Amino acid sequence: MLKQALAQNGLIAILRGLRPQEAAAIGEVLYAAGFRVIEVPLNSPEPYESIRILRSTLPADCLIGAGTVLTPEQVEQVKAAGGQVIVMPHSDPKVLRAAKAAGLFLSPGVATPTEAFAALAEGADVLKMFPAEQMGPAVVKAWLAVLPAGTILAPVGGITPDNMQVFIDAGVKGFGLGSGLFKPGMTPEDVALNAKAYVAAWNALR
């Protein structure tokens, strides 16, 4: 289902710093703009409550996940809150295995081909290329030449509507969007404007 959601719209919203009291309104404008994967990093205020609110507010075709997941215990807490996707900045095998055992979708962070192959061997659904600023389109193209056919690479870090094309041309099928989409203090209207700009760029390039 994660791959299906990204096939519909390859943009992943990363809501670092989201507060529970704004979760429903922010989630609704993202869904209306076309986002179908929304992630709340666990270093946000009361992240499990925000995940619960997003899951209860948005339609079933929108996957809700957690980012910056660092331990197997956090995987269980995410699942208990209704989260469906585990996103990591790294590829700790203990966390990968806990996520797969819990029946959750998995997007670990990878920065080398060795990490990418190891994460796929553990059942990763989508590979988060992090940080994207240090791995440009040439790296994407080189990785995709050797990774299994159908592997989805999603660069995260510094992605804007203006620099997506070079990555898409290299074979990228999705992006994680952080502060360019949402920063603490933004209103739902602010987020809606950013979301529409990203979706318009994605649709034009795809």
PDB file of N, CA and C in Angstrom, residues 91 109-119 127-131 134-135 139 143 146-147 153:
ATOM      1  N   SER A  91      19.621   2.782   9.477  1.00  0.00           N
ATOM      2  CA  SER A  91      19.179   1.438   9.089  1.00  0.00           C
ATOM      3  C   SER A  91      19.526   0.416  10.169  1.00  0.00           C
ATOM      4  N   GLY A 109      16.615   5.111   6.455  1.00  0.00           N
ATOM      5  CA  GLY A 109      17.550   6.024   5.823  1.00  0.00           C
ATOM      6  C   GLY A 109      18.811   5.300   5.384  1.00  0.00           C
ATOM      7  N   VAL A 110      19.251   5.577   4.160  1.00  0.00           N
ATOM      8  CA  VAL A 110      20.463   4.950   3.639  1.00  0.00           C
ATOM      9  C   VAL A 110      21.331   6.019   2.972  1.00  0.00           C
ATOM     10  N   ALA A 111      22.644   5.852   3.082  1.00  0.00           N
ATOM     11  CA  ALA A 111      23.566   6.819   2.487  1.00  0.00           C
ATOM     12  C   ALA A 111      24.640   6.149   1.634  1.00  0.00           C
ATOM     13  N   THR A 112      24.602   4.804   1.561  1.00  0.00           N
ATOM     14  CA  THR A 112      25.564   4.063   0.728  1.00  0.00           C
ATOM     15  C   THR A 112      24.851   2.887   0.078  1.00  0.00           C
ATOM     16  N   PRO A 113      25.387   2.354  -1.029  1.00  0.00           N
ATOM     17  CA  PRO A 113      24.794   1.155  -1.621  1.00  0.00           C
ATOM     18  C   PRO A 113      24.791  -0.027  -0.656  1.00  0.00           C
ATOM     19  N   THR A 114      25.814  -0.151   0.175  1.00  0.00           N
ATOM     20  CA  THR A 114      25.845  -1.247   1.156  1.00  0.00           C
ATOM     21  C   THR A 114      24.642  -1.173   2.081  1.00  0.00           C
ATOM     22  N   GLU A 115      24.359   0.027   2.591  1.00  0.00           N
ATOM     23  CA  GLU A 115      23.187   0.195   3.462  1.00  0.00           C
ATOM     24  C   GLU A 115      21.901  -0.076   2.696  1.00  0.00           C
ATOM     25  N   ALA A 116      21.845   0.358   1.445  1.00  0.00           N
ATOM     26  CA  ALA A 116      20.638   0.157   0.642  1.00  0.00           C
ATOM     27  C   ALA A 116      20.338  -1.328   0.452  1.00  0.00           C
ATOM     28  N   PHE A 117      21.345  -2.110   0.070  1.00  0.00           N
ATOM     29  CA  PHE A 117      21.130  -3.543  -0.126  1.00  0.00           C
ATOM     30  C   PHE A 117      20.763  -4.228   1.187  1.00  0.00           C
ATOM     31  N   ALA A 118      21.414  -3.827   2.277  1.00  0.00           N
ATOM     32  CA  ALA A 118      21.108  -4.439   3.579  1.00  0.00           C
ATOM     33  C   ALA A 118      19.684  -4.132   4.012  1.00  0.00           C
ATOM     34  N   ALA A 119      19.232  -2.897   3.781  1.00  0.00           N
ATOM     35  CA  ALA A 119      17.865  -2.517   4.158  1.00  0.00           C
ATOM     36  C   ALA A 119      16.838  -3.277   3.325  1.00  0.00           C
ATOM     37  N   LEU A 127      13.401   3.269   0.167  1.00  0.00           N
ATOM     38  CA  LEU A 127      14.682   3.696   0.725  1.00  0.00           C
ATOM     39  C   LEU A 127      14.727   5.221   0.782  1.00  0.00           C
ATOM     40  N   LYS A 128      14.951   5.723   1.988  1.00  0.00           N
ATOM     41  CA  LYS A 128      15.069   7.167   2.192  1.00  0.00           C
ATOM     42  C   LYS A 128      16.527   7.566   2.011  1.00  0.00           C
ATOM     43  N   MET A 129      16.826   8.294   0.944  1.00  0.00           N
ATOM     44  CA  MET A 129      18.193   8.765   0.702  1.00  0.00           C
ATOM     45  C   MET A 129      18.413  10.024   1.535  1.00  0.00           C
ATOM     46  N   PHE A 130      19.220   9.887   2.565  1.00  0.00           N
ATOM     47  CA  PHE A 130      19.357  10.978   3.531  1.00  0.00           C
ATOM     48  C   PHE A 130      20.802  11.144   3.972  1.00  0.00           C
ATOM     49  N   PRO A 131      21.290  12.390   3.960  1.00  0.00           N
ATOM     50  CA  PRO A 131      20.635  13.619   3.474  1.00  0.00           C
ATOM     51  C   PRO A 131      20.831  13.804   1.968  1.00  0.00           C
ATOM     52  N   GLN A 134      23.804  15.776   0.127  1.00  0.00           N
ATOM     53  CA  GLN A 134      25.136  15.243  -0.162  1.00  0.00           C
ATOM     54  C   GLN A 134      25.100  14.132  -1.204  1.00  0.00           C
ATOM     55  N   MET A 135      23.901  13.782  -1.675  1.00  0.00           N
ATOM     56  CA  MET A 135      23.773  12.719  -2.682  1.00  0.00           C
ATOM     57  C   MET A 135      22.914  13.240  -3.826  1.00  0.00           C
ATOM     58  N   VAL A 139      24.322  10.228  -8.048  1.00  0.00           N
ATOM     59  CA  VAL A 139      24.338   9.104  -7.106  1.00  0.00           C
ATOM     60  C   VAL A 139      23.077   8.257  -7.284  1.00  0.00           C
ATOM     61  N   TRP A 143      23.080   4.297  -8.212  1.00  0.00           N
ATOM     62  CA  TRP A 143      22.447   3.299  -7.341  1.00  0.00           C
ATOM     63  C   TRP A 143      21.403   2.483  -8.097  1.00  0.00           C
ATOM     64  N   VAL A 146      22.270  -0.591 -10.116  1.00  0.00           N
ATOM     65  CA  VAL A 146      22.663  -1.851  -9.479  1.00  0.00           C
ATOM     66  C   VAL A 146      21.622  -2.391  -8.492  1.00  0.00           C
ATOM     67  N   LEU A 147      20.726  -1.542  -7.998  1.00  0.00           N
ATOM     68  CA  LEU A 147      19.700  -2.015  -7.063  1.00  0.00           C
ATOM     69  C   LEU A 147      18.633  -2.810  -7.815  1.00  0.00           C
ATOM     70  N   LEU A 153      13.569   4.966  -4.477  1.00  0.00           N
ATOM     71  CA  LEU A 153      14.448   5.857  -3.728  1.00  0.00           C
ATOM     72  C   LEU A 153      13.716   7.173  -3.502  1.00  0.00           C
TER      73      LEU A 153
END
